[in-house]
mmCIF file of C-alpha atoms in Angstrom:
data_model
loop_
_atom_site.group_PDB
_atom_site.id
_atom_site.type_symbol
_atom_site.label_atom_id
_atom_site.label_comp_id
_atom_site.label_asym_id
_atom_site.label_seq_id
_atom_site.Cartn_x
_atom_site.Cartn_y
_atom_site.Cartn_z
ATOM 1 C CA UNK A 1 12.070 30.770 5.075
ATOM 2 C CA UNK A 2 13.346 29.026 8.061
ATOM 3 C CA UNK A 3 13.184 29.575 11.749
ATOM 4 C CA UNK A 4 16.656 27.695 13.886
ATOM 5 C CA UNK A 5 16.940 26.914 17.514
ATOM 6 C CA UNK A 6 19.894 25.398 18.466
ATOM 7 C CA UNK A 7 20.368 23.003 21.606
ATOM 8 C CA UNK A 8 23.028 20.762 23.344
ATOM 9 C CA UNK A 9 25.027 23.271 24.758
ATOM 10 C CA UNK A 10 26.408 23.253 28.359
ATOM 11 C CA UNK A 11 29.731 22.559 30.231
ATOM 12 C CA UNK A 12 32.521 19.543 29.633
ATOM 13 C CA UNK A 13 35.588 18.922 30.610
ATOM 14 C CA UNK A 14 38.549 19.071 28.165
ATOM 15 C CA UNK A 15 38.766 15.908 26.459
ATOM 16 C CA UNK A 16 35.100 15.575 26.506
ATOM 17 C CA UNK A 17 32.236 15.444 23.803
ATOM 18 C CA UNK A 18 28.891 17.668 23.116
ATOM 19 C CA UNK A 19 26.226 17.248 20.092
ATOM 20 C CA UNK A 20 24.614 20.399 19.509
ATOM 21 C CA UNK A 21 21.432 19.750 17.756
ATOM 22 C CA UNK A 22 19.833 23.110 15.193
ATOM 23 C CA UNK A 23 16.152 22.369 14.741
ATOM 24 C CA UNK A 24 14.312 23.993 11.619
ATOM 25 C CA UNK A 25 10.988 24.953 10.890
ATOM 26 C CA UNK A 26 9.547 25.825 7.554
ATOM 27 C CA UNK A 27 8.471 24.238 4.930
ATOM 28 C CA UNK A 28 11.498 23.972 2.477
ATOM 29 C CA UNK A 29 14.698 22.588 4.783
ATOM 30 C CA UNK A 30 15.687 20.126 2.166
ATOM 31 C CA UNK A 31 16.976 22.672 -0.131
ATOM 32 C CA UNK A 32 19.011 24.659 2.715
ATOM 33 C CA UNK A 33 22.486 24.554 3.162
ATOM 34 C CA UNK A 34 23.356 24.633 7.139
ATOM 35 C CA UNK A 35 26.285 25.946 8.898
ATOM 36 C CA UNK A 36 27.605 26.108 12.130
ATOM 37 C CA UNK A 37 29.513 29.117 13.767
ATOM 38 C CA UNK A 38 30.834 30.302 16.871
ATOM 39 C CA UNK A 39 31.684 33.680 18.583
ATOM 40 C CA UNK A 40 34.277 33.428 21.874
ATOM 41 C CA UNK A 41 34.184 36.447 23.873
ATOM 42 C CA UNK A 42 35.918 39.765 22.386
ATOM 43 C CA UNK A 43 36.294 37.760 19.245
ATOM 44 C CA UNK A 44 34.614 37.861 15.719
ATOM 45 C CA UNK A 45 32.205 34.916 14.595
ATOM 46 C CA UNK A 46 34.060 32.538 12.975
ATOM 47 C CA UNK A 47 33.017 29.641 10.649
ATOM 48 C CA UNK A 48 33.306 26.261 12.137
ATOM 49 C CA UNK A 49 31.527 23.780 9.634
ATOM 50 C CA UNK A 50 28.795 23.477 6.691
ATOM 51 C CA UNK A 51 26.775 20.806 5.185
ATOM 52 C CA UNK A 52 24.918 21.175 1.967
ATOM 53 C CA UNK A 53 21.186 20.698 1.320
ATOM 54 C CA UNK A 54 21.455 16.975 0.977
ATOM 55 C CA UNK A 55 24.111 15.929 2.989
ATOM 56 C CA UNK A 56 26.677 15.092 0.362
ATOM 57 C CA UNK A 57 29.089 17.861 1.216
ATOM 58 C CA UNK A 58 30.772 18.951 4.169
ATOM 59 C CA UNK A 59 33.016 21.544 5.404
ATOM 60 C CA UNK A 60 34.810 21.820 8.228
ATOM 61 C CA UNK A 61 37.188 25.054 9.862
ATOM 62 C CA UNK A 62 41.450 23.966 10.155
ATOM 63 C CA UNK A 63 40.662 24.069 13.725
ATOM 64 C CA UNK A 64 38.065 21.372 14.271
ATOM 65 C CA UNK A 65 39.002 19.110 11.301
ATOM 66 C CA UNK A 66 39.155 15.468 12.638
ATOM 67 C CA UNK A 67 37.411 16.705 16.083
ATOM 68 C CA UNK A 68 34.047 17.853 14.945
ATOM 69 C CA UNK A 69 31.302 16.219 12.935
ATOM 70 C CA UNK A 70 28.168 18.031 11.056
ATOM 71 C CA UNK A 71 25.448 16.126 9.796
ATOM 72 C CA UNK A 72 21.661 16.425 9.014
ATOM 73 C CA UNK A 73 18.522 14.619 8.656
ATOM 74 C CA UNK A 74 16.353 16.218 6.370
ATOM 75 C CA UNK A 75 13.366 14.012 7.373
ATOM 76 C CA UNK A 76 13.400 15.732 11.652
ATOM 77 C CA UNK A 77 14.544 18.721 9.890
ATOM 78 C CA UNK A 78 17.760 19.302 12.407
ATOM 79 C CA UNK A 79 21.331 19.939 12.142
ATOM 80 C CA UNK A 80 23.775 18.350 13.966
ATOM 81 C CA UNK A 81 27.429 19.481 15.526
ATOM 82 C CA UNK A 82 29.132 15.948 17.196
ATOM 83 C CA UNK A 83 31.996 17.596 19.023
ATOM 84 C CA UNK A 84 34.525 15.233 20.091
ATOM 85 C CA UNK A 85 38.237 15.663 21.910
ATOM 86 C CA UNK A 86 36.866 19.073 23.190
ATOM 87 C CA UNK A 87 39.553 21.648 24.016
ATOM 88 C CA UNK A 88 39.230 25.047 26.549
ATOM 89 C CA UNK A 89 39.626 27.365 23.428
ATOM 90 C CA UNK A 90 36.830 25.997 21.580
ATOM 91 C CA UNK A 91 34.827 27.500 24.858
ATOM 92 C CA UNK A 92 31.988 29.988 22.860
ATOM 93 C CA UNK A 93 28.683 30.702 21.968
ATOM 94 C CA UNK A 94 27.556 28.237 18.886
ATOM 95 C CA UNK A 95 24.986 29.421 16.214
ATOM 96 C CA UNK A 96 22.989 27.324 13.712
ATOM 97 C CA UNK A 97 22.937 29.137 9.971
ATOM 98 C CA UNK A 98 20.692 28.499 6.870
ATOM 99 C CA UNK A 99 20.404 29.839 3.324
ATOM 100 C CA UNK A 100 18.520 28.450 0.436
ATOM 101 C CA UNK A 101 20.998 27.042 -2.290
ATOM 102 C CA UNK A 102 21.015 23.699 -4.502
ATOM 103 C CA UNK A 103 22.604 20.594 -3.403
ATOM 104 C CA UNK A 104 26.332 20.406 -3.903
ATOM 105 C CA UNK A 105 27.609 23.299 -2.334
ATOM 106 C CA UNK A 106 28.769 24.716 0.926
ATOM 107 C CA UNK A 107 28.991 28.436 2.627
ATOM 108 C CA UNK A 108 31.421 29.024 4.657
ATOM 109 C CA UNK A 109 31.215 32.502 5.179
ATOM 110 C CA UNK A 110 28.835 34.413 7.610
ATOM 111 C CA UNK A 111 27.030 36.753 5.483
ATOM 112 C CA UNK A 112 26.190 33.682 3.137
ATOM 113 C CA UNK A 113 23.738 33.244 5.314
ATOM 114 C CA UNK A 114 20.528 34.428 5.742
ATOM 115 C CA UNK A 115 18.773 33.198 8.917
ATOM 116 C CA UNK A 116 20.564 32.386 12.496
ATOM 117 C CA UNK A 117 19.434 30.865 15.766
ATOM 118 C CA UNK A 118 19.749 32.911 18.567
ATOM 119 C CA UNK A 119 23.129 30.435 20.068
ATOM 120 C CA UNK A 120 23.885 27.720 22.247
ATOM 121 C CA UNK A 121 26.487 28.156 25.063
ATOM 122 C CA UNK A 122 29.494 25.738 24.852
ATOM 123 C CA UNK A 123 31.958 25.945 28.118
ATOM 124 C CA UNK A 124 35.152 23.614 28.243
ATOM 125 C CA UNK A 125 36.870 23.783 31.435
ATOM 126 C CA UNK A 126 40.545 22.553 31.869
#
C-alpha cells in the first residue's frame, strides 16, 4: 500500500518550467512503478509519463517527449515531473499514480494503477 500527495503545481508562463514533486508513504515504494497523468477540463485523463520501480525505465506520452522529465528517488520516497518549455495546452490538473510491479517495466495506462493522489493544478498562460 501507498498513500501519494503530489506538489509543485501553480501558474507559468509559456515557455516556462514546473517540477511537480509525488511524495509516498508506505512501507514498500521501492517496488512501485510511478506514473504521472493529467486531466484538462472536459477532457479524459491521459497518460503523460512512467518510471519503473528502480528507475531504469521510463516512459514518456508523444506530447511531452523531449519537454518533460520523470524521475525518482527511492531513498525520500518521491516522484518527480521536471516540466520544461511549458506550453498553454499542457494547462491541467496533474496526478501522481502507483502500482506494485517488479523492476523493468512501465504502465502507461490508467487503470494499471491502483492508488492516485488527489492532483496538483498546473496553469500555463500565453
Amino acid at each position: 500500500q501507498v498513500q501519494l500527495v503530489e506538489s509543485g503545481g501553480g501558474l507559468v508562463q509559456a515557455g516556462g518550467s514546473l517540477r511537480l514533486s509525488c511524495a509516498a508513504s508506505g512501507r514498500t515504494f521501492s517496488s512501485y512503478v510511478m506514473g504521472w497523468f493529467r486531466q484538462a477540463p472536459g477532457k479524459e485523463r491521459m497518460f503523460v509519463a512512467a518510471i519503473s520501480s528502480s528507475g531504469s525505465k521510463t516512459a514518456n506520452a508523444d506530447s511531452v517527449k523531449g519537454r518533460f522529465t520523470i524521475s525518482r528517488d527511492n531513498a525520500r520516497q518521491t516522484v518527480y515531473l521536471q516540466m520544461n518549455s511549458l506550453k498553454p495546452e499542457d494547462t491541467a490538473v496533474y496526478y501522481c499514480a502507483a502500482v506494485q510491479s517488479g523492476d523493468n517495466r512501465v504502465a502507461v495506462r490508467s487503470y494499471e494503477y491502483d492508488y492516485w493522489g488527489q492532483g496538483t493544478q498546473v496553469t500555463v498562460s500565453s
